[in-house]
XYZ file of C-alpha atoms in Angstrom:
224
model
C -28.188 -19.401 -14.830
C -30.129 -19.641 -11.811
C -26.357 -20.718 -10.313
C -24.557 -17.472 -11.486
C -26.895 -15.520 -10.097
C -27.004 -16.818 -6.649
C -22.944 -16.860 -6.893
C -23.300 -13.502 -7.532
C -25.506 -12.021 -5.485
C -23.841 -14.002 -2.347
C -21.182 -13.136 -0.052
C -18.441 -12.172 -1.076
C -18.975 -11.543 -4.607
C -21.497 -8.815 -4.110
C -19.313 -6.827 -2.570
C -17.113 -7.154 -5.783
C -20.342 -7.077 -8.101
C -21.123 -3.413 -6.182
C -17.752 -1.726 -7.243
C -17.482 -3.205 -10.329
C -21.168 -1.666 -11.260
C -19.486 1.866 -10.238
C -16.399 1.160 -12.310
C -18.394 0.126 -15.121
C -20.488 3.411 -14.750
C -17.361 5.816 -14.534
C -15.904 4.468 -17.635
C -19.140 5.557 -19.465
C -18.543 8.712 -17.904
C -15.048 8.750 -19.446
C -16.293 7.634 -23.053
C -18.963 10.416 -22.696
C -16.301 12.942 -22.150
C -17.691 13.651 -18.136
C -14.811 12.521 -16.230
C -11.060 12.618 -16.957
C -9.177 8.785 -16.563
C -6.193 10.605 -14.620
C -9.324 12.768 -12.020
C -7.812 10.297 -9.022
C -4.077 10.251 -10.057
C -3.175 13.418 -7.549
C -5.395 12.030 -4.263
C -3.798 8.428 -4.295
C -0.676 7.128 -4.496
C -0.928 3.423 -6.293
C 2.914 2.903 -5.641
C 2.432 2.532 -1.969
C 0.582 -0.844 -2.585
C 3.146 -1.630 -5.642
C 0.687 -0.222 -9.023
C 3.012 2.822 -9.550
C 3.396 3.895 -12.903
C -0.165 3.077 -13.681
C -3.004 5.372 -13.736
C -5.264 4.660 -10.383
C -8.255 4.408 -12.286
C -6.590 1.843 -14.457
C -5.127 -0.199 -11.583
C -7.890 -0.114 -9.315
C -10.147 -1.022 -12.487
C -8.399 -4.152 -13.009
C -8.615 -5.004 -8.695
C -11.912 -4.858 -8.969
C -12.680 -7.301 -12.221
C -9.979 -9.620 -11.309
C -11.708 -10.053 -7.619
C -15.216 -10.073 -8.751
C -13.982 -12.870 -11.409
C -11.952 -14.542 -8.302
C -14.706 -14.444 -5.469
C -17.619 -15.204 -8.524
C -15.463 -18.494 -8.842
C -14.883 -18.805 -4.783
C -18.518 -18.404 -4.199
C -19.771 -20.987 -6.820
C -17.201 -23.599 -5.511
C -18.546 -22.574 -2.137
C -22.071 -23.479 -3.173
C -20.846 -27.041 -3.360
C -19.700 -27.427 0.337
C -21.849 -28.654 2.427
C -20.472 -26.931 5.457
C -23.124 -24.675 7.414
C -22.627 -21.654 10.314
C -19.673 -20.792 11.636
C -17.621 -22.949 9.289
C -19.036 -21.729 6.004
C -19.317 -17.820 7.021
C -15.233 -19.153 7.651
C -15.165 -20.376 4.235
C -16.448 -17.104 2.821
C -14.256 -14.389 4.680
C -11.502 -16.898 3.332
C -12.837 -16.712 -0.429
C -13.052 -12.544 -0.136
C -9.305 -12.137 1.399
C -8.362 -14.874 -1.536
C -9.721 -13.030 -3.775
C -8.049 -9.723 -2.514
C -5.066 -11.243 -2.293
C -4.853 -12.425 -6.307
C -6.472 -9.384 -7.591
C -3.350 -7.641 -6.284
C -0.312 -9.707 -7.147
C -2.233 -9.864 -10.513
C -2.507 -6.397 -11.304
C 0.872 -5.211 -9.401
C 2.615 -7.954 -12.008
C 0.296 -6.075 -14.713
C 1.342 -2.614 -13.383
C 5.055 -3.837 -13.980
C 5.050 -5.135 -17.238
C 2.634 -2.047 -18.722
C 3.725 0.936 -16.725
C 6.185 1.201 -19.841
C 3.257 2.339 -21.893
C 1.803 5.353 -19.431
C 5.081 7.488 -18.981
C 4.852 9.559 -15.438
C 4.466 12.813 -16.803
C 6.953 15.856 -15.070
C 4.992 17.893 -12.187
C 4.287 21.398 -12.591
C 7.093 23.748 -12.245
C 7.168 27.731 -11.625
C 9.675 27.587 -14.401
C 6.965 26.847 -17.015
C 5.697 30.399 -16.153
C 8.918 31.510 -17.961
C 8.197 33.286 -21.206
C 4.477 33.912 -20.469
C 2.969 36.741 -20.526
C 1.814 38.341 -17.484
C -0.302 41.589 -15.763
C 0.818 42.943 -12.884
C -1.196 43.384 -9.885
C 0.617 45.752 -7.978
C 0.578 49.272 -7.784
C 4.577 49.030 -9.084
C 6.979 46.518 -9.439
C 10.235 47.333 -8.133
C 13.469 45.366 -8.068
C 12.176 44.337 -4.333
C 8.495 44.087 -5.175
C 6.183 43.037 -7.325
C 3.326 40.804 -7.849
C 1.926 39.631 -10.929
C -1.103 37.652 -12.407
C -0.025 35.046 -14.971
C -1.926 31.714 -17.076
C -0.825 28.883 -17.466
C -1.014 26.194 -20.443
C -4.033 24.736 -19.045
C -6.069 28.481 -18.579
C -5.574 28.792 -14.848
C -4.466 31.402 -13.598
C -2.179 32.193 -10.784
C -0.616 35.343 -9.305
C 3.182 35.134 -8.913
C 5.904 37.329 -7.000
C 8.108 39.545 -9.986
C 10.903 42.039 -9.781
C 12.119 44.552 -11.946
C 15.744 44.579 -12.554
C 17.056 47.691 -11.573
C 18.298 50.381 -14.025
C 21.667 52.170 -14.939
C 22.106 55.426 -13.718
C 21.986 57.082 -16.749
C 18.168 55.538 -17.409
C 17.071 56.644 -14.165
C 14.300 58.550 -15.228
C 12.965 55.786 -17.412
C 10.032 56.642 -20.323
C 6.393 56.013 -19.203
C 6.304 52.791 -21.158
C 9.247 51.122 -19.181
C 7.648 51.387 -16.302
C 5.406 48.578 -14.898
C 2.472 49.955 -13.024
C -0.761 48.358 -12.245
C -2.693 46.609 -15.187
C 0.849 46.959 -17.445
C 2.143 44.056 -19.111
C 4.950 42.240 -18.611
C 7.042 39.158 -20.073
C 8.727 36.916 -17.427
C 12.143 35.822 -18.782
C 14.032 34.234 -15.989
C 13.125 32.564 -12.371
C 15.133 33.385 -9.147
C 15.157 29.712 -7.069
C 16.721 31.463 -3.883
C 14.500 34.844 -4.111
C 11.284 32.255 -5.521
C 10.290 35.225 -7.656
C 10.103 36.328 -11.544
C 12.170 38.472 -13.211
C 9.969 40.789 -15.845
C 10.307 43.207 -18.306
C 7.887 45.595 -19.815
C 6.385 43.884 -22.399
C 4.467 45.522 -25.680
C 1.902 43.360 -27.666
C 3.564 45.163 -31.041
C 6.680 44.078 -30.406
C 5.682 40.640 -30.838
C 7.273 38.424 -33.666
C 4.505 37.192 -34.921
C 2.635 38.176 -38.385
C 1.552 41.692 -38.612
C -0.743 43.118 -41.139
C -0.167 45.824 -44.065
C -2.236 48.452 -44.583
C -4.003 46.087 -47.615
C -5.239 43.925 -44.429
C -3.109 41.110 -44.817
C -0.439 39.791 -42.914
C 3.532 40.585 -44.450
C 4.175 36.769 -45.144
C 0.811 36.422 -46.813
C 1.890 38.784 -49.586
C 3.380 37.821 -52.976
């Protein structure tokens, strides 16, 4: 025991023994529903050093075990040599790059025969905006202006540039409800990739397909 714990609390494995006592920690912060397993995924790229396809948190996880495990085993084999000074602080920088050095090939092999199981999910598009809802922001929308204040699936919000299509002559004085004025609401059916804007359309909450309710209180497809 006494062994162990000189291995690791000696250099290099408590350098190892440190992050692995934060990785341990954030994964109780994960079970507890604190922190998200993907919170790293969009600062760091893992497929510049060959772990693409695998969450960070997951890859970098499995570094840091597999080179605590590798300098633990360095540092208790160093224990035996009876080398001293320069020659053993030698040793030791040689047992923390080994280490290093199999914690990655292990977890890029890993990475390679897994990443099947975490599918890269598509980035965000503006076209996901299409068929939402939106308010508009503007004092008008035109079909050369227009701006617009829309959520998206995950309840953020963002504002967005819309345009009006433009009418026939014959609907050039349009009702009061076809307009789009500020605080009106409008539906975004279609994105413009050249213009990078929305086209809307006045939009009226009772026009909406979904169940409506009788004058008995209930909704239509709840009746017998």
């Amino acid at each position: 025991m006494d062994e162990f714990l000189n291995a690791a609390l000696g250099f290099p494995a408590v350098i190892f023994g440190a992050a692995l006592v934060v990785v341990v920690c954030f994964w109780l912060l994960v079970l507890a529903g604190a922190a998200d397993q993907h919170s790293f995924d969009s600062d760091l790229d893992p497929g510049t050093v060959g772990f693409g396809g695998v969450p960070v948190t997951v890859s970098v996880s499995l570094l840091v075990v597999i080179a605590w495990f590798g300098s633990l085993t360095g540092t208790v084999l160093l224990h035996q040599v009876t080398a001293t000074g320069a020659l053993r602080a030698v040793l030791a920088v040689a047992v923390l790059a080994g280490s290093l050095f199999l914690a990655w090939g292990t977890v890029r092999l890993l990475a390679h025969l897994f990443r099947r199981y975490f599918p890269a999910e598509p980035p965000p598009s503006r076209k996901d905006f299409v068929g939402r809802v939106c308010t508009v922001r503007t004092g008008s929308v035109s079909a050369s202006f227009g701006q617009a204040e829309v959520a998206s699936a995950d309840g953020s919000t963002a504002v967005v540039q819309v345009r009006q299509a433009p009418r026939a002559p014959r609907l050039a004085e349009p009702h009061a409800e076809e307009l789009l004025v500020s605080g009106s609401t409008g539906l975004l059916y279609a994105y413009d990739e050249e213009g990078e804007f929305f086209w809307v359309s006045p939009f009226d909450a009772a026009l909406d397909p979904g169940p409506k309710a009788k004058p008995g209180g209930l909704p239509e497809n709840m009746n017998g």
